[in-house]
Amino acid sequence: MLVSGIRRNKYHDGGRLRFGPDGKLYASTGDAQNGAYAQDRSALEGKVLRLNPDGTVPSDNPFGNYVWSYGHRNPQGLAFDSQGRLWEQEFGNSIMDETNLITRGGNYGWPACEGTSGTCGTAGFIAPVRTYPTAEGSCSGITIVRDALYVACARGARMYRAAISGSSLTNVQTYFSGTYGRLRTVEPAPDGGLWLTTTNQGDKDSTPNNSNERVLHVTLGN
């Protein structure tokens, strides 16, 4: 066990893990359906956590604990770009989902701010780089290949591709809209393509003997 004391609930548990180029382990945690946790910098919920591989707290973390960034509702995908920057994909509530560029000690506004709705102008809140309507999003896994960000979406049943240009996402394109249903995970394949996983059965209602899912392989163009 590396970290204990992360509160959970039926929903909003986050749960993505990613090693960074700094050798640290980053973990996303949901707010456990209690938005107040997200703004509490002493709580581990509604955060991106950063820890040493042995489970200790890195000495350069901003708040003297595992918390790297806060103000998250239900952070899902994590991915690092060629500059070593951390990108995060987050489930919104009922209005919009977020793609965020994570900074050390950053506050991403939940529960006062969802995407660009609510009191997002509050001093210190960091705006998302891109938002998606929840009906076209509910995006979970992300990965970065050749400085293009790929986003797998569940409710939206599609994959997005966006070029990383500075601190912006440009030339956003949509693939597989409705073709394979809900998509949960996108990861780089050894041959330079992508792996995608579907999530069409049982992710909310715990359908017994659920095995009707697929792992897809995608070849990328040059």
mmCIF file with all atom_site columns, N, CA, C and O in Angstrom, residues 184-219:
data_model
loop_
_atom_site.group_PDB
_atom_site.id
_atom_site.type_symbol
_atom_site.label_atom_id
_atom_site.label_alt_id
_atom_site.label_comp_id
_atom_site.label_asym_id
_atom_site.label_entity_id
_atom_site.label_seq_id
_atom_site.pdbx_PDB_ins_code
_atom_site.Cartn_x
_atom_site.Cartn_y
_atom_site.Cartn_z
_atom_site.occupancy
_atom_site.B_iso_or_equiv
_atom_site.pdbx_formal_charge
_atom_site.auth_seq_id
_atom_site.auth_comp_id
_atom_site.auth_asym_id
_atom_site.auth_atom_id
_atom_site.pdbx_PDB_model_num
ATOM 1   N N  . ARG A 1 184 ? -13.692 4.167   -23.212 1.00 0.00 ? 184 ARG A N  1
ATOM 2   C CA . ARG A 1 184 ? -13.197 4.484   -21.872 1.00 0.00 ? 184 ARG A CA 1
ATOM 3   C C  . ARG A 1 184 ? -11.728 4.847   -21.854 1.00 0.00 ? 184 ARG A C  1
ATOM 4   O O  . ARG A 1 184 ? -11.320 5.794   -21.190 1.00 0.00 ? 184 ARG A O  1
ATOM 5   N N  . THR A 1 185 ? -10.912 4.065   -22.541 1.00 0.00 ? 185 THR A N  1
ATOM 6   C CA . THR A 1 185 ? -9.461  4.191   -22.414 1.00 0.00 ? 185 THR A CA 1
ATOM 7   C C  . THR A 1 185 ? -8.828  4.347   -23.785 1.00 0.00 ? 185 THR A C  1
ATOM 8   O O  . THR A 1 185 ? -9.240  3.691   -24.738 1.00 0.00 ? 185 THR A O  1
ATOM 9   N N  . VAL A 1 186 ? -7.818  5.208   -23.877 1.00 0.00 ? 186 VAL A N  1
ATOM 10  C CA . VAL A 1 186 ? -6.973  5.286   -25.052 1.00 0.00 ? 186 VAL A CA 1
ATOM 11  C C  . VAL A 1 186 ? -5.525  5.314   -24.571 1.00 0.00 ? 186 VAL A C  1
ATOM 12  O O  . VAL A 1 186 ? -5.180  6.080   -23.674 1.00 0.00 ? 186 VAL A O  1
ATOM 13  N N  . GLU A 1 187 ? -4.720  4.428   -25.153 1.00 0.00 ? 187 GLU A N  1
ATOM 14  C CA . GLU A 1 187 ? -3.320  4.301   -24.750 1.00 0.00 ? 187 GLU A CA 1
ATOM 15  C C  . GLU A 1 187 ? -2.463  4.086   -25.998 1.00 0.00 ? 187 GLU A C  1
ATOM 16  O O  . GLU A 1 187 ? -2.933  3.520   -26.989 1.00 0.00 ? 187 GLU A O  1
ATOM 17  N N  . PRO A 1 188 ? -1.204  4.509   -25.973 1.00 0.00 ? 188 PRO A N  1
ATOM 18  C CA . PRO A 1 188 ? -0.329  4.267   -27.125 1.00 0.00 ? 188 PRO A CA 1
ATOM 19  C C  . PRO A 1 188 ? -0.007  2.795   -27.268 1.00 0.00 ? 188 PRO A C  1
ATOM 20  O O  . PRO A 1 188 ? 0.234   2.092   -26.283 1.00 0.00 ? 188 PRO A O  1
ATOM 21  N N  . ALA A 1 189 ? -0.015  2.319   -28.506 1.00 0.00 ? 189 ALA A N  1
ATOM 22  C CA . ALA A 1 189 ? 0.369   0.945   -28.801 1.00 0.00 ? 189 ALA A CA 1
ATOM 23  C C  . ALA A 1 189 ? 1.847   0.914   -29.178 1.00 0.00 ? 189 ALA A C  1
ATOM 24  O O  . ALA A 1 189 ? 2.405   1.916   -29.642 1.00 0.00 ? 189 ALA A O  1
ATOM 25  N N  . PRO A 1 190 ? 2.522   -0.217  -28.994 1.00 0.00 ? 190 PRO A N  1
ATOM 26  C CA . PRO A 1 190 ? 3.958   -0.297  -29.289 1.00 0.00 ? 190 PRO A CA 1
ATOM 27  C C  . PRO A 1 190 ? 4.305   0.033   -30.734 1.00 0.00 ? 190 PRO A C  1
ATOM 28  O O  . PRO A 1 190 ? 5.419   0.470   -31.022 1.00 0.00 ? 190 PRO A O  1
ATOM 29  N N  . ASP A 1 191 ? 3.361   -0.176  -31.662 1.00 0.00 ? 191 ASP A N  1
ATOM 30  C CA . ASP A 1 191 ? 3.658   0.062   -33.073 1.00 0.00 ? 191 ASP A CA 1
ATOM 31  C C  . ASP A 1 191 ? 3.418   1.510   -33.489 1.00 0.00 ? 191 ASP A C  1
ATOM 32  O O  . ASP A 1 191 ? 3.487   1.835   -34.670 1.00 0.00 ? 191 ASP A O  1
ATOM 33  N N  . GLY A 1 192 ? 3.137   2.378   -32.527 1.00 0.00 ? 192 GLY A N  1
ATOM 34  C CA . GLY A 1 192 ? 2.896   3.781   -32.834 1.00 0.00 ? 192 GLY A CA 1
ATOM 35  C C  . GLY A 1 192 ? 1.439   4.140   -33.014 1.00 0.00 ? 192 GLY A C  1
ATOM 36  O O  . GLY A 1 192 ? 1.108   5.312   -33.197 1.00 0.00 ? 192 GLY A O  1
ATOM 37  N N  . GLY A 1 193 ? 0.568   3.135   -32.970 1.00 0.00 ? 193 GLY A N  1
ATOM 38  C CA . GLY A 1 193 ? -0.861  3.393   -33.048 1.00 0.00 ? 193 GLY A CA 1
ATOM 39  C C  . GLY A 1 193 ? -1.466  3.588   -31.671 1.00 0.00 ? 193 GLY A C  1
ATOM 40  O O  . GLY A 1 193 ? -0.797  4.007   -30.728 1.00 0.00 ? 193 GLY A O  1
ATOM 41  N N  . LEU A 1 194 ? -2.745  3.259   -31.549 1.00 0.00 ? 194 LEU A N  1
ATOM 42  C CA . LEU A 1 194 ? -3.472  3.436   -30.301 1.00 0.00 ? 194 LEU A CA 1
ATOM 43  C C  . LEU A 1 194 ? -4.231  2.167   -29.949 1.00 0.00 ? 194 LEU A C  1
ATOM 44  O O  . LEU A 1 194 ? -4.707  1.441   -30.818 1.00 0.00 ? 194 LEU A O  1
ATOM 45  N N  . TRP A 1 195 ? -4.373  1.922   -28.636 1.00 0.00 ? 195 TRP A N  1
ATOM 46  C CA . TRP A 1 195 ? -5.341  0.971   -28.115 1.00 0.00 ? 195 TRP A CA 1
ATOM 47  C C  . TRP A 1 195 ? -6.532  1.759   -27.592 1.00 0.00 ? 195 TRP A C  1
ATOM 48  O O  . TRP A 1 195 ? -6.372  2.782   -26.924 1.00 0.00 ? 195 TRP A O  1
ATOM 49  N N  . LEU A 1 196 ? -7.734  1.272   -27.872 1.00 0.00 ? 196 LEU A N  1
ATOM 50  C CA . LEU A 1 196 ? -8.965  1.835   -27.323 1.00 0.00 ? 196 LEU A CA 1
ATOM 51  C C  . LEU A 1 196 ? -9.748  0.717   -26.655 1.00 0.00 ? 196 LEU A C  1
ATOM 52  O O  . LEU A 1 196 ? -9.743  -0.428  -27.129 1.00 0.00 ? 196 LEU A O  1
ATOM 53  N N  . THR A 1 197 ? -10.425 1.026   -25.542 1.00 0.00 ? 197 THR A N  1
ATOM 54  C CA . THR A 1 197 ? -11.313 0.048   -24.933 1.00 0.00 ? 197 THR A CA 1
ATOM 55  C C  . THR A 1 197 ? -12.731 0.603   -24.883 1.00 0.00 ? 197 THR A C  1
ATOM 56  O O  . THR A 1 197 ? -12.933 1.807   -24.696 1.00 0.00 ? 197 THR A O  1
ATOM 57  N N  . THR A 1 198 ? -13.705 -0.295  -25.073 1.00 0.00 ? 198 THR A N  1
ATOM 58  C CA . THR A 1 198 ? -15.100 0.105   -24.965 1.00 0.00 ? 198 THR A CA 1
ATOM 59  C C  . THR A 1 198 ? -15.590 -0.073  -23.531 1.00 0.00 ? 198 THR A C  1
ATOM 60  O O  . THR A 1 198 ? -14.982 -0.792  -22.732 1.00 0.00 ? 198 THR A O  1
ATOM 61  N N  . THR A 1 199 ? -16.685 0.602   -23.214 1.00 0.00 ? 199 THR A N  1
ATOM 62  C CA . THR A 1 199 ? -17.298 0.503   -21.891 1.00 0.00 ? 199 THR A CA 1
ATOM 63  C C  . THR A 1 199 ? -18.811 0.595   -22.049 1.00 0.00 ? 199 THR A C  1
ATOM 64  O O  . THR A 1 199 ? -19.458 1.502   -21.548 1.00 0.00 ? 199 THR A O  1
ATOM 65  N N  . ASN A 1 200 ? -19.351 -0.385  -22.754 1.00 0.00 ? 200 ASN A N  1
ATOM 66  C CA . ASN A 1 200 ? -20.771 -0.371  -23.085 1.00 0.00 ? 200 ASN A CA 1
ATOM 67  C C  . ASN A 1 200 ? -21.649 -1.146  -22.115 1.00 0.00 ? 200 ASN A C  1
ATOM 68  O O  . ASN A 1 200 ? -22.865 -1.032  -22.158 1.00 0.00 ? 200 ASN A O  1
ATOM 69  N N  . GLN A 1 201 ? -21.046 -1.944  -21.260 1.00 0.00 ? 201 GLN A N  1
ATOM 70  C CA . GLN A 1 201 ? -21.843 -2.812  -20.390 1.00 0.00 ? 201 GLN A CA 1
ATOM 71  C C  . GLN A 1 201 ? -21.418 -2.664  -18.930 1.00 0.00 ? 201 GLN A C  1
ATOM 72  O O  . GLN A 1 201 ? -20.255 -2.801  -18.598 1.00 0.00 ? 201 GLN A O  1
ATOM 73  N N  . GLY A 1 202 ? -22.368 -2.346  -18.084 1.00 0.00 ? 202 GLY A N  1
ATOM 74  C CA . GLY A 1 202 ? -22.188 -2.589  -16.659 1.00 0.00 ? 202 GLY A CA 1
ATOM 75  C C  . GLY A 1 202 ? -21.321 -1.636  -15.884 1.00 0.00 ? 202 GLY A C  1
ATOM 76  O O  . GLY A 1 202 ? -21.035 -1.888  -14.722 1.00 0.00 ? 202 GLY A O  1
ATOM 77  N N  . ASP A 1 203 ? -20.865 -0.519  -16.469 1.00 0.00 ? 203 ASP A N  1
ATOM 78  C CA . ASP A 1 203 ? -19.963 0.335   -15.710 1.00 0.00 ? 203 ASP A CA 1
ATOM 79  C C  . ASP A 1 203 ? -20.685 1.079   -14.598 1.00 0.00 ? 203 ASP A C  1
ATOM 80  O O  . ASP A 1 203 ? -20.064 1.513   -13.640 1.00 0.00 ? 203 ASP A O  1
ATOM 81  N N  . LYS A 1 204 ? -22.004 1.223   -14.685 1.00 0.00 ? 204 LYS A N  1
ATOM 82  C CA . LYS A 1 204 ? -22.744 1.895   -13.611 1.00 0.00 ? 204 LYS A CA 1
ATOM 83  C C  . LYS A 1 204 ? -23.572 0.923   -12.786 1.00 0.00 ? 204 LYS A C  1
ATOM 84  O O  . LYS A 1 204 ? -23.763 1.134   -11.602 1.00 0.00 ? 204 LYS A O  1
ATOM 85  N N  . ASP A 1 205 ? -24.105 -0.111  -13.396 1.00 0.00 ? 205 ASP A N  1
ATOM 86  C CA . ASP A 1 205 ? -25.037 -0.983  -12.702 1.00 0.00 ? 205 ASP A CA 1
ATOM 87  C C  . ASP A 1 205 ? -24.448 -2.342  -12.368 1.00 0.00 ? 205 ASP A C  1
ATOM 88  O O  . ASP A 1 205 ? -25.162 -3.240  -11.941 1.00 0.00 ? 205 ASP A O  1
ATOM 89  N N  . SER A 1 206 ? -23.163 -2.501  -12.557 1.00 0.00 ? 206 SER A N  1
ATOM 90  C CA . SER A 1 206 ? -22.459 -3.732  -12.177 1.00 0.00 ? 206 SER A CA 1
ATOM 91  C C  . SER A 1 206 ? -23.133 -4.968  -12.749 1.00 0.00 ? 206 SER A C  1
ATOM 92  O O  . SER A 1 206 ? -23.498 -5.903  -12.049 1.00 0.00 ? 206 SER A O  1
ATOM 93  N N  . THR A 1 207 ? -23.333 -4.970  -14.065 1.00 0.00 ? 207 THR A N  1
ATOM 94  C CA . THR A 1 207 ? -23.971 -6.090  -14.729 1.00 0.00 ? 207 THR A CA 1
ATOM 95  C C  . THR A 1 207 ? -23.173 -7.382  -14.479 1.00 0.00 ? 207 THR A C  1
ATOM 96  O O  . THR A 1 207 ? -21.975 -7.425  -14.741 1.00 0.00 ? 207 THR A O  1
ATOM 97  N N  . PRO A 1 208 ? -23.810 -8.432  -13.974 1.00 0.00 ? 208 PRO A N  1
ATOM 98  C CA . PRO A 1 208 ? -23.074 -9.683  -13.721 1.00 0.00 ? 208 PRO A CA 1
ATOM 99  C C  . PRO A 1 208 ? -22.519 -10.271 -15.020 1.00 0.00 ? 208 PRO A C  1
ATOM 100 O O  . PRO A 1 208 ? -23.104 -10.134 -16.096 1.00 0.00 ? 208 PRO A O  1
ATOM 101 N N  . ASN A 1 209 ? -21.404 -10.948 -14.891 1.00 0.00 ? 209 ASN A N  1
ATOM 102 C CA . ASN A 1 209 ? -20.789 -11.675 -16.011 1.00 0.00 ? 209 ASN A CA 1
ATOM 103 C C  . ASN A 1 209 ? -20.607 -10.787 -17.242 1.00 0.00 ? 209 ASN A C  1
ATOM 104 O O  . ASN A 1 209 ? -20.822 -11.216 -18.374 1.00 0.00 ? 209 ASN A O  1
ATOM 105 N N  . ASN A 1 210 ? -20.231 -9.563  -16.994 1.00 0.00 ? 210 ASN A N  1
ATOM 106 C CA . ASN A 1 210 ? -20.094 -8.604  -18.090 1.00 0.00 ? 210 ASN A CA 1
ATOM 107 C C  . ASN A 1 210 ? -18.758 -8.827  -18.799 1.00 0.00 ? 210 ASN A C  1
ATOM 108 O O  . ASN A 1 210 ? -17.688 -8.605  -18.237 1.00 0.00 ? 210 ASN A O  1
ATOM 109 N N  . SER A 1 211 ? -18.825 -9.292  -20.029 1.00 0.00 ? 211 SER A N  1
ATOM 110 C CA . SER A 1 211 ? -17.592 -9.486  -20.788 1.00 0.00 ? 211 SER A CA 1
ATOM 111 C C  . SER A 1 211 ? -17.735 -9.006  -22.224 1.00 0.00 ? 211 SER A C  1
ATOM 112 O O  . SER A 1 211 ? -16.849 -9.245  -23.040 1.00 0.00 ? 211 SER A O  1
ATOM 113 N N  . ASN A 1 212 ? -18.830 -8.358  -22.522 1.00 0.00 ? 212 ASN A N  1
ATOM 114 C CA . ASN A 1 212 ? -19.093 -7.950  -23.900 1.00 0.00 ? 212 ASN A CA 1
ATOM 115 C C  . ASN A 1 212 ? -18.457 -6.592  -24.186 1.00 0.00 ? 212 ASN A C  1
ATOM 116 O O  . ASN A 1 212 ? -19.127 -5.624  -24.498 1.00 0.00 ? 212 ASN A O  1
ATOM 117 N N  . GLU A 1 213 ? -17.148 -6.526  -24.046 1.00 0.00 ? 213 GLU A N  1
ATOM 118 C CA . GLU A 1 213 ? -16.399 -5.321  -24.354 1.00 0.00 ? 213 GLU A CA 1
ATOM 119 C C  . GLU A 1 213 ? -15.303 -5.667  -25.345 1.00 0.00 ? 213 GLU A C  1
ATOM 120 O O  . GLU A 1 213 ? -14.995 -6.850  -25.572 1.00 0.00 ? 213 GLU A O  1
ATOM 121 N N  . ARG A 1 214 ? -14.727 -4.632  -25.938 1.00 0.00 ? 214 ARG A N  1
ATOM 122 C CA . ARG A 1 214 ? -13.717 -4.854  -26.959 1.00 0.00 ? 214 ARG A CA 1
ATOM 123 C C  . ARG A 1 214 ? -12.479 -4.010  -26.701 1.00 0.00 ? 214 ARG A C  1
ATOM 124 O O  . ARG A 1 214 ? -12.566 -2.924  -26.132 1.00 0.00 ? 214 ARG A O  1
ATOM 125 N N  . VAL A 1 215 ? -11.342 -4.522  -27.109 1.00 0.00 ? 215 VAL A N  1
ATOM 126 C CA . VAL A 1 215 ? -10.100 -3.762  -27.202 1.00 0.00 ? 215 VAL A CA 1
ATOM 127 C C  . VAL A 1 215 ? -9.852  -3.527  -28.682 1.00 0.00 ? 215 VAL A C  1
ATOM 128 O O  . VAL A 1 215 ? -9.806  -4.483  -29.474 1.00 0.00 ? 215 VAL A O  1
ATOM 129 N N  . LEU A 1 216 ? -9.717  -2.272  -29.068 1.00 0.00 ? 216 LEU A N  1
ATOM 130 C CA . LEU A 1 216 ? -9.567  -1.889  -30.466 1.00 0.00 ? 216 LEU A CA 1
ATOM 131 C C  . LEU A 1 216 ? -8.159  -1.387  -30.723 1.00 0.00 ? 216 LEU A C  1
ATOM 132 O O  . LEU A 1 216 ? -7.544  -0.764  -29.854 1.00 0.00 ? 216 LEU A O  1
ATOM 133 N N  . HIS A 1 217 ? -7.652  -1.643  -31.921 1.00 0.00 ? 217 HIS A N  1
ATOM 134 C CA . HIS A 1 217 ? -6.355  -1.124  -32.323 1.00 0.00 ? 217 HIS A CA 1
ATOM 135 C C  . HIS A 1 217 ? -6.537  -0.150  -33.470 1.00 0.00 ? 217 HIS A C  1
ATOM 136 O O  . HIS A 1 217 ? -7.237  -0.444  -34.445 1.00 0.00 ? 217 HIS A O  1
ATOM 137 N N  . VAL A 1 218 ? -5.924  1.020   -33.344 1.00 0.00 ? 218 VAL A N  1
ATOM 138 C CA . VAL A 1 218 ? -6.047  2.081   -34.340 1.00 0.00 ? 218 VAL A CA 1
ATOM 139 C C  . VAL A 1 218 ? -4.664  2.383   -34.902 1.00 0.00 ? 218 VAL A C  1
ATOM 140 O O  . VAL A 1 218 ? -3.713  2.568   -34.141 1.00 0.00 ? 218 VAL A O  1
ATOM 141 N N  . THR A 1 219 ? -4.545  2.443   -36.205 1.00 0.00 ? 219 THR A N  1
ATOM 142 C CA . THR A 1 219 ? -3.305  2.851   -36.858 1.00 0.00 ? 219 THR A CA 1
ATOM 143 C C  . THR A 1 219 ? -3.364  4.342   -37.136 1.00 0.00 ? 219 THR A C  1
ATOM 144 O O  . THR A 1 219 ? -4.344  4.841   -37.681 1.00 0.00 ? 219 THR A O  1
#
